[in-house]
């Protein structure tokens, strides 16, 4: 099994950047597809981006492609989300999630979840 802990959230002005990290504990991290989701108050949790266990295949949500980049470092058991050109509408709690197999974009496809990290974009 895998346990996930997000970090790196905070307050940033519009146009700024943040890098989120998701540290995983578990001996099979390299075999999991890893995804990022976000949830704003009163809204559903939405898919942001995911990366396959091989590290060579990614899937991006339409609203973030070109601004956000996902990567993973299996040696550190960590997945990252680099967020550039942030907008106020990016404000949300960001969650990382692990999927045993596949590269899904639905919450129900993921087996493990972190507790989330708050991202707030001002101005």
Tab-separated table of C-alpha atoms in Angstrom:
chain	number	residue	atom	x	y	z
A	1	UNK	CA	0.000	0.000	0.000
A	2	UNK	CA	0.951	3.645	-0.412
A	3	UNK	CA	0.587	6.666	1.853
A	4	UNK	CA	0.749	10.132	0.312
A	5	UNK	CA	1.596	13.511	1.851
A	6	UNK	CA	1.362	16.767	-0.111
A	7	UNK	CA	3.376	19.911	0.552
A	8	UNK	CA	4.323	23.174	-1.129
A	9	UNK	CA	1.016	24.989	-1.131
A	10	UNK	CA	0.673	28.592	-0.088
A	11	UNK	CA	-0.324	32.092	-1.104
A	12	UNK	CA	0.923	33.501	-4.386
A	13	UNK	CA	0.000	36.452	-6.569
A	14	UNK	CA	-1.524	35.986	-9.985
A	15	UNK	CA	1.134	35.174	-12.540
A	16	UNK	CA	3.378	33.557	-9.981
A	17	UNK	CA	4.522	29.981	-9.597
A	18	UNK	CA	4.425	27.190	-7.061
A	19	UNK	CA	5.806	23.701	-6.961
A	20	UNK	CA	3.827	21.094	-5.102
A	21	UNK	CA	5.357	17.882	-3.849
A	22	UNK	CA	3.772	14.589	-2.955
A	23	UNK	CA	5.876	12.215	-0.917
A	24	UNK	CA	4.888	8.581	-1.017
A	25	UNK	CA	5.701	5.821	1.399
A	26	UNK	CA	5.506	2.317	0.091
A	27	UNK	CA	7.647	-0.189	-1.671
A	28	UNK	CA	5.692	-0.150	-4.943
A	29	UNK	CA	5.604	3.585	-5.674
A	30	UNK	CA	7.289	3.215	-9.048
A	31	UNK	CA	4.464	0.979	-10.259
A	32	UNK	CA	1.694	3.497	-9.544
A	33	UNK	CA	0.298	6.100	-11.836
A	34	UNK	CA	0.196	9.381	-9.916
A	35	UNK	CA	-2.362	12.100	-10.381
A	36	UNK	CA	-3.149	15.566	-9.104
A	37	UNK	CA	-6.679	16.737	-8.432
A	38	UNK	CA	-8.030	19.980	-7.043
A	39	UNK	CA	-11.176	21.016	-5.269
A	40	UNK	CA	-12.503	24.510	-4.690
A	41	UNK	CA	-15.150	25.211	-2.030
A	42	UNK	CA	-18.571	24.063	-3.135
A	43	UNK	CA	-17.251	22.331	-6.241
A	44	UNK	CA	-16.408	18.788	-7.237
A	45	UNK	CA	-12.908	17.446	-7.121
A	46	UNK	CA	-11.459	17.885	-10.605
A	47	UNK	CA	-8.673	16.162	-12.449
A	48	UNK	CA	-5.565	18.246	-13.092
A	49	UNK	CA	-2.839	15.971	-14.442
A	50	UNK	CA	-1.445	12.450	-14.109
A	51	UNK	CA	1.733	10.584	-14.948
A	52	UNK	CA	2.158	6.889	-15.612
A	53	UNK	CA	4.398	4.626	-13.589
A	54	UNK	CA	6.924	4.582	-16.422
A	55	UNK	CA	7.251	8.363	-16.244
A	56	UNK	CA	6.939	8.719	-19.995
A	57	UNK	CA	3.203	9.183	-20.444
A	58	UNK	CA	1.120	12.028	-19.065
A	59	UNK	CA	-2.444	13.241	-19.201
A	60	UNK	CA	-3.440	16.877	-18.650
A	61	UNK	CA	-6.697	18.577	-17.995
A	62	UNK	CA	-7.644	21.014	-20.716
A	63	UNK	CA	-7.603	24.022	-18.425
A	64	UNK	CA	-4.005	23.594	-17.210
A	65	UNK	CA	-2.073	22.252	-20.171
A	66	UNK	CA	0.768	24.601	-20.996
A	67	UNK	CA	0.917	26.041	-17.481
A	68	UNK	CA	1.284	22.995	-15.240
A	69	UNK	CA	3.845	20.222	-15.491
A	70	UNK	CA	3.913	16.923	-13.650
A	71	UNK	CA	7.051	14.922	-12.982
A	72	UNK	CA	8.153	12.121	-10.714
A	73	UNK	CA	11.337	11.012	-9.048
A	74	UNK	CA	11.074	7.350	-8.182
A	75	UNK	CA	14.367	7.418	-6.289
A	76	UNK	CA	12.788	9.907	-3.874
A	77	UNK	CA	9.308	8.378	-4.010
A	78	UNK	CA	8.018	11.826	-4.894
A	79	UNK	CA	5.808	13.351	-7.559
A	80	UNK	CA	5.807	17.075	-8.341
A	81	UNK	CA	3.423	19.574	-9.813
A	82	UNK	CA	5.052	22.697	-11.210
A	83	UNK	CA	2.443	25.419	-11.588
A	84	UNK	CA	3.236	28.542	-13.591
A	85	UNK	CA	1.194	31.559	-14.620
A	86	UNK	CA	-1.190	30.968	-11.772
A	87	UNK	CA	-4.637	32.506	-11.895
A	88	UNK	CA	-7.118	33.263	-9.124
A	89	UNK	CA	-9.333	30.493	-10.471
A	90	UNK	CA	-6.560	28.020	-9.662
A	91	UNK	CA	-7.288	28.551	-5.978
A	92	UNK	CA	-8.183	25.190	-4.463
A	93	UNK	CA	-7.026	22.373	-2.271
A	94	UNK	CA	-4.698	20.210	-4.320
A	95	UNK	CA	-4.604	16.473	-3.757
A	96	UNK	CA	-2.252	13.846	-5.031
A	97	UNK	CA	-3.480	10.344	-5.665
A	98	UNK	CA	-2.100	6.977	-6.661
A	99	UNK	CA	-3.560	4.459	-9.066
A	100	UNK	CA	-2.384	0.882	-9.132
A	101	UNK	CA	-2.709	0.571	-12.886
A	102	UNK	CA	-3.698	2.814	-15.742
A	103	UNK	CA	-3.762	6.569	-16.245
A	104	UNK	CA	-7.230	7.618	-15.242
A	105	UNK	CA	-8.776	11.043	-14.808
A	106	UNK	CA	-11.613	10.070	-12.475
A	107	UNK	CA	-11.465	10.104	-8.705
A	108	UNK	CA	-12.988	6.633	-8.531
A	109	UNK	CA	-10.044	5.181	-10.444
A	110	UNK	CA	-7.524	6.077	-7.740
A	111	UNK	CA	-6.705	3.895	-4.772
A	112	UNK	CA	-4.722	6.199	-2.492
A	113	UNK	CA	-5.125	9.860	-1.559
A	114	UNK	CA	-3.222	12.495	0.328
A	115	UNK	CA	-4.847	14.996	2.671
A	116	UNK	CA	-4.336	17.949	0.348
A	117	UNK	CA	-2.447	21.241	0.358
A	118	UNK	CA	-4.042	24.663	-0.005
A	119	UNK	CA	-3.131	26.868	-2.963
A	120	UNK	CA	-4.419	30.436	-2.932
A	121	UNK	CA	-3.844	32.826	-5.820
A	122	UNK	CA	-4.521	36.491	-5.114
A	123	UNK	CA	-5.222	39.529	-7.310
